[in-house]
Amino acid sequence: MASSNILKFCLLLSAISLSRTWALNSSSHMKYSQNSSSIGSICKTTPYPDVCFDSLKLSIMINISIEISPNINTFLLYTLQIAIFESEQLSNLLLDAGNSDNIIENQTGTIQDCQELQQITMSCLQRSVSLIQDDAPIKQRKLADAITYLSAALTNKNTCLEGLDSATGPLLPTLLSSIDYTYMYVSNALSILSSQKSHNKRRLMDMGAPTWISKKSKRRARTLKSEYDPSRVLTVAADGTGNFTTITDAINFAPNNSSDRTHIYVKQGIYEENVEIPSYKQNIFLHGDGTDATKITGNRSVGDGWTTFRSATLAVSGNGFLAQDIYIENNAGAKKHQAVALRVNADFVALYRCSIIGYENTLYVHSFRQFYRECDIRGTIDFIFGNAAVVFQGCKIISRFLTSSQFTVITAQSRDSPDEDTGISIQNCSIVAEEDLQSNSIRVKSYLGRPGREYSRTVYLESYITNFIDPTGWMQGPNNDDEGSKTLYYGEYDNDGPGSSTDGRVSWPGFMIFLSTSCQKRLQKAFAKPLERSEGHLNPQMMMKDNKSPPNLAGSVMYLQGDNEGRSYPTYSDHVQVIDSISQQLNQAYKSIEVEAMTAMRRLEFAVELGFDRVVLRVT
């Protein structure tokens, strides 16, 4: 708080020093009045309008004094700059907290979590400033990126506070106050930024590579053969036949902040280690020998004193991470409560043909943009949870029996603000139960999801659901009341299987099950038999003539492919167009997950193509 007062005092001195120039300008008072009115209209829709107005009115005096006409971008940048200043002070406070007994942790990793997440928040704020400072209006792609960064920053705040909830110590009240105050500016910046989405429409039909892929990577995607150059691969082998015997050693050896991909091949074996990929280890590709051969296991849990965030067997904070053919497990057991197998708080992350196994809180899709293709995910309660913009395609999602509980829940999405671009989209997946849960489904109720926070968003579409799911479908969260059911967004469309009937579903205002007739026809036309069903679950293959095995595309609907008879399959642009219509038809009052998460998916599929050269088959 004191640091904020110092900043404001300095700004006020600047304004006073320029006041003579301002006074000489006969139109300055009128401009001040006009801009005050503009600030009032901008700030009144933010989460913290008083904080917004008090900070922005200082910027009016400075900008008018130096003859700059403020606009919404000016106010947005000013808000972000204050957020950066406050974040720097908070980082220093967290550093002090970690070097003293002023904060007493009751869970291992509490302060470390906050420190690491705060550094990621700083990066998010700085990147947001760089995206918007030269554009008015902000271009749609930059706008989407900045909203993603600020959404992740707010998720970092909540995760830090969750850990501090069990902490004690004399510095704790000051630390909590500093966190709340700092993130008021982040929340306001996100609100101002999100208000520009309606004024800057972009068609989602562009099939060109996204801006985050370098020209070198694009050339590589067009010309590289299916095999990697062995001399450029780091090999991990538990038996000592590789470059390293542990995955952690290979990660540590990988270059920092690399724009080139680092390929790490993990040979068959069981690797009992907690692997952390920090934010400065970017573009890592982890490739195994298959989920039955290459296994990473750990056993950290909340029951043993770790934070949920720090309990992960594999923790990914480095952007551009890819993984293929790897088994990731937290084997702490059902009695140890939250125990994460995989945690991802990084942007442009994709996993292909991986198994993610645990009990409670198996997969922590913490933040940013993520894509999972043909993965097995197994757990008991809230076993897919977090606040990322995440898409699951062709995955097998398996609920496990928990003898100590009367229920199981698949998802717990934690969107905390209507301005965040986050949510869970589950498409063309199979939703099944282990045999012992299936046989006890009358006694143990199972649900598709429950809200982790007030604005939770989850959508199931075109998936196969077995009859272990309770007819109500969805469960209220532990802190949810009738008001909470109005702000969440849960959707089901065109699912099948004995558990897919929506006749007995919850009647919450935020639950959607219908589409207009015209939108249904468009969906049916664009996706006529895109996937085959086999043995009660989805077989992620496109239909082809004479049941021939199709190209195994790690992204399924990326390209318009044709067979010898001239038939074609739906492209991803078809998908985006239909999803766009779905979101508009369902309810204009809710910002549905399909459009925003599918936009993330389009980018992530390019990442899959670039990293998974062995499985991308180009039809000539």
PDB file of C-alpha atoms in Angstrom, residues 124-325:
ATOM      1  CA  CYS A 124       2.307 -11.755 -18.344  1.00  0.00           C
ATOM      2  CA  LEU A 125       1.904  -8.068 -17.509  1.00  0.00           C
ATOM      3  CA  GLN A 126       5.020  -7.031 -19.417  1.00  0.00           C
ATOM      4  CA  ARG A 127       4.028  -9.068 -22.465  1.00  0.00           C
ATOM      5  CA  SER A 128       0.551  -7.542 -22.366  1.00  0.00           C
ATOM      6  CA  VAL A 129       2.025  -4.048 -22.409  1.00  0.00           C
ATOM      7  CA  SER A 130       4.252  -4.907 -25.377  1.00  0.00           C
ATOM      8  CA  LEU A 131       1.248  -6.258 -27.290  1.00  0.00           C
ATOM      9  CA  ILE A 132      -1.013  -3.248 -26.926  1.00  0.00           C
ATOM     10  CA  GLN A 133       1.222  -0.202 -26.606  1.00  0.00           C
ATOM     11  CA  ASP A 134       1.487   0.457 -30.354  1.00  0.00           C
ATOM     12  CA  ASP A 135      -2.008  -0.506 -31.518  1.00  0.00           C
ATOM     13  CA  ALA A 136      -5.252   1.453 -31.362  1.00  0.00           C
ATOM     14  CA  PRO A 137      -7.510  -0.386 -31.728  1.00  0.00           C
ATOM     15  CA  ILE A 138      -5.742  -3.540 -30.626  1.00  0.00           C
ATOM     16  CA  LYS A 139      -5.569  -6.248 -33.280  1.00  0.00           C
ATOM     17  CA  GLN A 140      -7.693  -9.279 -32.504  1.00  0.00           C
ATOM     18  CA  ARG A 141      -4.867 -11.788 -32.165  1.00  0.00           C
ATOM     19  CA  LYS A 142      -2.913  -9.523 -29.851  1.00  0.00           C
ATOM     20  CA  LEU A 143      -6.089  -8.858 -27.910  1.00  0.00           C
ATOM     21  CA  ALA A 144      -6.689 -12.592 -27.450  1.00  0.00           C
ATOM     22  CA  ASP A 145      -3.097 -13.122 -26.310  1.00  0.00           C
ATOM     23  CA  ALA A 146      -3.237 -10.277 -23.794  1.00  0.00           C
ATOM     24  CA  ILE A 147      -6.530 -11.539 -22.367  1.00  0.00           C
ATOM     25  CA  THR A 148      -4.955 -14.991 -21.995  1.00  0.00           C
ATOM     26  CA  TYR A 149      -1.970 -13.530 -20.131  1.00  0.00           C
ATOM     27  CA  LEU A 150      -4.099 -11.510 -17.720  1.00  0.00           C
ATOM     28  CA  SER A 151      -6.461 -14.434 -17.143  1.00  0.00           C
ATOM     29  CA  ALA A 152      -3.429 -16.540 -16.207  1.00  0.00           C
ATOM     30  CA  ALA A 153      -2.183 -13.808 -13.880  1.00  0.00           C
ATOM     31  CA  LEU A 154      -5.470 -13.812 -11.963  1.00  0.00           C
ATOM     32  CA  THR A 155      -5.308 -17.602 -11.738  1.00  0.00           C
ATOM     33  CA  ASN A 156      -1.839 -17.239 -10.213  1.00  0.00           C
ATOM     34  CA  LYS A 157      -3.282 -14.974  -7.545  1.00  0.00           C
ATOM     35  CA  ASN A 158      -5.943 -17.487  -6.545  1.00  0.00           C
ATOM     36  CA  THR A 159      -3.440 -20.344  -6.397  1.00  0.00           C
ATOM     37  CA  CYS A 160      -1.118 -18.343  -4.160  1.00  0.00           C
ATOM     38  CA  LEU A 161      -3.979 -17.421  -1.822  1.00  0.00           C
ATOM     39  CA  GLU A 162      -5.100 -21.050  -1.628  1.00  0.00           C
ATOM     40  CA  GLY A 163      -1.657 -22.014  -0.363  1.00  0.00           C
ATOM     41  CA  LEU A 164      -1.468 -19.112   2.097  1.00  0.00           C
ATOM     42  CA  ASP A 165      -4.836 -20.088   3.547  1.00  0.00           C
ATOM     43  CA  SER A 166      -3.091 -22.576   5.844  1.00  0.00           C
ATOM     44  CA  ALA A 167      -0.073 -20.356   6.623  1.00  0.00           C
ATOM     45  CA  THR A 168       0.495 -18.217   9.708  1.00  0.00           C
ATOM     46  CA  GLY A 169       2.985 -15.591  10.862  1.00  0.00           C
ATOM     47  CA  PRO A 170       3.295 -11.861  11.569  1.00  0.00           C
ATOM     48  CA  LEU A 171       3.864 -10.904   7.910  1.00  0.00           C
ATOM     49  CA  LEU A 172       0.778 -12.750   6.658  1.00  0.00           C
ATOM     50  CA  PRO A 173      -1.774  -9.872   6.947  1.00  0.00           C
ATOM     51  CA  THR A 174       0.554  -7.491   5.079  1.00  0.00           C
ATOM     52  CA  LEU A 175       1.234 -10.073   2.394  1.00  0.00           C
ATOM     53  CA  LEU A 176      -2.452 -10.852   1.861  1.00  0.00           C
ATOM     54  CA  SER A 177      -3.274  -7.148   1.661  1.00  0.00           C
ATOM     55  CA  SER A 178      -0.511  -6.572  -0.899  1.00  0.00           C
ATOM     56  CA  ILE A 179      -1.728  -9.471  -3.049  1.00  0.00           C
ATOM     57  CA  ASP A 180      -5.312  -8.222  -3.026  1.00  0.00           C
ATOM     58  CA  TYR A 181      -4.300  -4.648  -3.828  1.00  0.00           C
ATOM     59  CA  THR A 182      -1.896  -5.586  -6.635  1.00  0.00           C
ATOM     60  CA  TYR A 183      -4.386  -7.795  -8.406  1.00  0.00           C
ATOM     61  CA  MET A 184      -7.124  -5.170  -8.276  1.00  0.00           C
ATOM     62  CA  TYR A 185      -5.214  -3.431 -11.074  1.00  0.00           C
ATOM     63  CA  VAL A 186      -4.801  -6.707 -12.968  1.00  0.00           C
ATOM     64  CA  SER A 187      -8.554  -7.353 -12.717  1.00  0.00           C
ATOM     65  CA  ASN A 188      -9.359  -3.839 -13.880  1.00  0.00           C
ATOM     66  CA  ALA A 189      -6.917  -4.095 -16.795  1.00  0.00           C
ATOM     67  CA  LEU A 190      -8.499  -7.367 -17.906  1.00  0.00           C
ATOM     68  CA  SER A 191     -11.962  -5.825 -17.683  1.00  0.00           C
ATOM     69  CA  ILE A 192     -10.943  -2.828 -19.814  1.00  0.00           C
ATOM     70  CA  LEU A 193      -9.211  -5.127 -22.290  1.00  0.00           C
ATOM     71  CA  SER A 194     -12.182  -7.493 -22.562  1.00  0.00           C
ATOM     72  CA  SER A 195     -14.524  -4.602 -23.274  1.00  0.00           C
ATOM     73  CA  GLN A 196     -12.765  -4.157 -26.630  1.00  0.00           C
ATOM     74  CA  LYS A 197     -13.572  -7.664 -27.869  1.00  0.00           C
ATOM     75  CA  SER A 198     -16.995  -6.641 -29.131  1.00  0.00           C
ATOM     76  CA  HIS A 199     -15.452  -3.807 -31.130  1.00  0.00           C
ATOM     77  CA  ASN A 200     -12.804  -5.889 -32.835  1.00  0.00           C
ATOM     78  CA  LYS A 201     -14.240  -8.949 -34.540  1.00  0.00           C
ATOM     79  CA  ARG A 202     -12.017 -11.414 -36.366  1.00  0.00           C
ATOM     80  CA  ARG A 203     -13.124 -14.332 -38.474  1.00  0.00           C
ATOM     81  CA  LEU A 204     -11.717 -17.604 -37.204  1.00  0.00           C
ATOM     82  CA  MET A 205     -11.328 -19.109 -40.668  1.00  0.00           C
ATOM     83  CA  ASP A 206      -7.663 -18.244 -41.153  1.00  0.00           C
ATOM     84  CA  MET A 207      -5.677 -21.433 -41.625  1.00  0.00           C
ATOM     85  CA  GLY A 208      -2.280 -19.746 -41.740  1.00  0.00           C
ATOM     86  CA  ALA A 209       0.288 -20.564 -39.074  1.00  0.00           C
ATOM     87  CA  PRO A 210      -0.059 -18.412 -35.956  1.00  0.00           C
ATOM     88  CA  THR A 211       2.388 -15.641 -35.237  1.00  0.00           C
ATOM     89  CA  TRP A 212       4.103 -17.514 -32.416  1.00  0.00           C
ATOM     90  CA  ILE A 213       5.576 -20.036 -34.865  1.00  0.00           C
ATOM     91  CA  SER A 214       8.871 -18.797 -36.297  1.00  0.00           C
ATOM     92  CA  LYS A 215       9.705 -18.794 -40.018  1.00  0.00           C
ATOM     93  CA  LYS A 216      12.338 -21.430 -39.309  1.00  0.00           C
ATOM     94  CA  SER A 217       9.736 -23.707 -37.721  1.00  0.00           C
ATOM     95  CA  LYS A 218       7.377 -23.222 -40.665  1.00  0.00           C
ATOM     96  CA  ARG A 219      10.125 -24.259 -43.106  1.00  0.00           C
ATOM     97  CA  ARG A 220      10.897 -27.237 -40.904  1.00  0.00           C
ATOM     98  CA  ALA A 221       7.266 -28.334 -40.942  1.00  0.00           C
ATOM     99  CA  ARG A 222       7.216 -28.262 -44.755  1.00  0.00           C
ATOM    100  CA  THR A 223      10.522 -29.998 -45.439  1.00  0.00           C
ATOM    101  CA  LEU A 224      11.572 -32.140 -42.484  1.00  0.00           C
ATOM    102  CA  LYS A 225      11.497 -35.902 -42.985  1.00  0.00           C
ATOM    103  CA  SER A 226       9.807 -38.169 -40.487  1.00  0.00           C
ATOM    104  CA  GLU A 227      12.983 -38.968 -38.571  1.00  0.00           C
ATOM    105  CA  TYR A 228      14.812 -36.687 -36.171  1.00  0.00           C
ATOM    106  CA  ASP A 229      18.541 -36.142 -36.451  1.00  0.00           C
ATOM    107  CA  PRO A 230      19.835 -38.434 -33.652  1.00  0.00           C
ATOM    108  CA  SER A 231      22.692 -36.067 -32.923  1.00  0.00           C
ATOM    109  CA  ARG A 232      20.184 -33.408 -31.889  1.00  0.00           C
ATOM    110  CA  VAL A 233      18.199 -35.646 -29.506  1.00  0.00           C
ATOM    111  CA  LEU A 234      18.881 -35.858 -25.769  1.00  0.00           C
ATOM    112  CA  THR A 235      18.329 -39.446 -24.641  1.00  0.00           C
ATOM    113  CA  VAL A 236      17.267 -40.450 -21.138  1.00  0.00           C
ATOM    114  CA  ALA A 237      17.698 -44.102 -20.166  1.00  0.00           C
ATOM    115  CA  ALA A 238      17.254 -45.540 -16.693  1.00  0.00           C
ATOM    116  CA  ASP A 239      19.710 -48.332 -17.571  1.00  0.00           C
ATOM    117  CA  GLY A 240      22.513 -45.885 -18.345  1.00  0.00           C
ATOM    118  CA  THR A 241      22.551 -46.332 -22.139  1.00  0.00           C
ATOM    119  CA  GLY A 242      21.575 -42.715 -22.855  1.00  0.00           C
ATOM    120  CA  ASN A 243      22.950 -39.246 -22.227  1.00  0.00           C
ATOM    121  CA  PHE A 244      21.184 -39.043 -18.858  1.00  0.00           C
ATOM    122  CA  THR A 245      19.653 -41.435 -16.348  1.00  0.00           C
ATOM    123  CA  THR A 246      16.964 -39.024 -15.104  1.00  0.00           C
ATOM    124  CA  ILE A 247      14.536 -36.759 -16.919  1.00  0.00           C
ATOM    125  CA  THR A 248      15.366 -33.932 -14.515  1.00  0.00           C
ATOM    126  CA  ASP A 249      19.022 -33.986 -15.596  1.00  0.00           C
ATOM    127  CA  ALA A 250      17.987 -33.737 -19.255  1.00  0.00           C
ATOM    128  CA  ILE A 251      15.670 -30.810 -18.513  1.00  0.00           C
ATOM    129  CA  ASN A 252      18.446 -29.035 -16.614  1.00  0.00           C
ATOM    130  CA  PHE A 253      20.810 -29.554 -19.567  1.00  0.00           C
ATOM    131  CA  ALA A 254      18.336 -28.129 -22.112  1.00  0.00           C
ATOM    132  CA  PRO A 255      19.027 -24.511 -23.141  1.00  0.00           C
ATOM    133  CA  ASN A 256      17.193 -21.724 -21.356  1.00  0.00           C
ATOM    134  CA  ASN A 257      14.637 -19.550 -23.176  1.00  0.00           C
ATOM    135  CA  SER A 258      15.224 -21.362 -26.452  1.00  0.00           C
ATOM    136  CA  SER A 259      13.123 -20.543 -29.508  1.00  0.00           C
ATOM    137  CA  ASP A 260      14.194 -23.871 -31.047  1.00  0.00           C
ATOM    138  CA  ARG A 261      12.652 -27.130 -29.955  1.00  0.00           C
ATOM    139  CA  THR A 262      14.647 -29.389 -27.635  1.00  0.00           C
ATOM    140  CA  HIS A 263      13.799 -33.051 -28.264  1.00  0.00           C
ATOM    141  CA  ILE A 264      14.216 -35.325 -25.232  1.00  0.00           C
ATOM    142  CA  TYR A 265      13.707 -39.026 -25.907  1.00  0.00           C
ATOM    143  CA  VAL A 266      12.874 -40.997 -22.750  1.00  0.00           C
ATOM    144  CA  LYS A 267      13.558 -44.693 -23.263  1.00  0.00           C
ATOM    145  CA  GLN A 268      11.564 -47.511 -21.751  1.00  0.00           C
ATOM    146  CA  GLY A 269      11.711 -47.609 -17.965  1.00  0.00           C
ATOM    147  CA  ILE A 270      10.117 -46.420 -14.735  1.00  0.00           C
ATOM    148  CA  TYR A 271      11.338 -42.984 -13.663  1.00  0.00           C
ATOM    149  CA  GLU A 272      10.520 -42.310 -10.012  1.00  0.00           C
ATOM    150  CA  GLU A 273      11.030 -38.559  -9.875  1.00  0.00           C
ATOM    151  CA  ASN A 274       9.138 -35.303  -9.647  1.00  0.00           C
ATOM    152  CA  VAL A 275       9.982 -33.514 -12.880  1.00  0.00           C
ATOM    153  CA  GLU A 276       9.692 -29.732 -13.040  1.00  0.00           C
ATOM    154  CA  ILE A 277       9.979 -27.787 -16.293  1.00  0.00           C
ATOM    155  CA  PRO A 278      10.401 -24.141 -15.224  1.00  0.00           C
ATOM    156  CA  SER A 279       9.191 -21.154 -17.199  1.00  0.00           C
ATOM    157  CA  TYR A 280      12.648 -20.518 -18.692  1.00  0.00           C
ATOM    158  CA  LYS A 281      12.790 -24.019 -20.222  1.00  0.00           C
ATOM    159  CA  GLN A 282      10.687 -23.427 -23.319  1.00  0.00           C
ATOM    160  CA  ASN A 283       9.844 -25.592 -26.350  1.00  0.00           C
ATOM    161  CA  ILE A 284      10.668 -28.918 -24.717  1.00  0.00           C
ATOM    162  CA  PHE A 285       9.453 -32.039 -26.547  1.00  0.00           C
ATOM    163  CA  LEU A 286       9.290 -35.103 -24.277  1.00  0.00           C
ATOM    164  CA  HIS A 287       8.905 -38.324 -26.243  1.00  0.00           C
ATOM    165  CA  GLY A 288       8.606 -41.838 -24.805  1.00  0.00           C
ATOM    166  CA  ASP A 289       8.359 -45.440 -26.017  1.00  0.00           C
ATOM    167  CA  GLY A 290       4.655 -45.723 -25.215  1.00  0.00           C
ATOM    168  CA  THR A 291       2.414 -45.480 -22.177  1.00  0.00           C
ATOM    169  CA  ASP A 292       3.069 -49.128 -21.317  1.00  0.00           C
ATOM    170  CA  ALA A 293       6.836 -48.634 -21.467  1.00  0.00           C
ATOM    171  CA  THR A 294       7.931 -45.106 -20.451  1.00  0.00           C
ATOM    172  CA  LYS A 295       6.529 -44.221 -17.028  1.00  0.00           C
ATOM    173  CA  ILE A 296       7.058 -41.221 -14.750  1.00  0.00           C
ATOM    174  CA  THR A 297       5.774 -41.786 -11.219  1.00  0.00           C
ATOM    175  CA  GLY A 298       5.619 -39.758  -8.016  1.00  0.00           C
ATOM    176  CA  ASN A 299       3.733 -39.787  -4.728  1.00  0.00           C
ATOM    177  CA  ARG A 300       3.541 -36.249  -3.372  1.00  0.00           C
ATOM    178  CA  SER A 301       0.165 -35.297  -1.916  1.00  0.00           C
ATOM    179  CA  VAL A 302      -1.671 -32.788   0.231  1.00  0.00           C
ATOM    180  CA  GLY A 303      -2.073 -35.593   2.748  1.00  0.00           C
ATOM    181  CA  ASP A 304       1.706 -35.672   3.132  1.00  0.00           C
ATOM    182  CA  GLY A 305       1.988 -31.913   3.569  1.00  0.00           C
ATOM    183  CA  TRP A 306       2.537 -30.590   0.036  1.00  0.00           C
ATOM    184  CA  THR A 307       0.499 -27.876  -1.633  1.00  0.00           C
ATOM    185  CA  THR A 308      -1.730 -29.108  -4.452  1.00  0.00           C
ATOM    186  CA  PHE A 309       0.344 -27.045  -6.901  1.00  0.00           C
ATOM    187  CA  ARG A 310       3.645 -28.561  -5.719  1.00  0.00           C
ATOM    188  CA  SER A 311       2.369 -32.155  -5.540  1.00  0.00           C
ATOM    189  CA  ALA A 312       2.607 -32.745  -9.307  1.00  0.00           C
ATOM    190  CA  THR A 313       4.658 -35.651 -10.631  1.00  0.00           C
ATOM    191  CA  LEU A 314       5.265 -33.678 -13.844  1.00  0.00           C
ATOM    192  CA  ALA A 315       4.979 -29.896 -13.532  1.00  0.00           C
ATOM    193  CA  VAL A 316       5.134 -27.818 -16.724  1.00  0.00           C
ATOM    194  CA  SER A 317       5.681 -24.049 -16.586  1.00  0.00           C
ATOM    195  CA  GLY A 318       7.661 -23.706 -19.839  1.00  0.00           C
ATOM    196  CA  ASN A 319       5.730 -22.486 -22.872  1.00  0.00           C
ATOM    197  CA  GLY A 320       5.557 -24.632 -26.003  1.00  0.00           C
ATOM    198  CA  PHE A 321       5.855 -27.951 -24.163  1.00  0.00           C
ATOM    199  CA  LEU A 322       4.910 -31.108 -26.089  1.00  0.00           C
ATOM    200  CA  ALA A 323       4.670 -34.705 -24.867  1.00  0.00           C
ATOM    201  CA  GLN A 324       3.969 -37.968 -26.653  1.00  0.00           C
ATOM    202  CA  ASP A 325       3.688 -41.641 -25.641  1.00  0.00           C
TER     203      ASP A 325
END
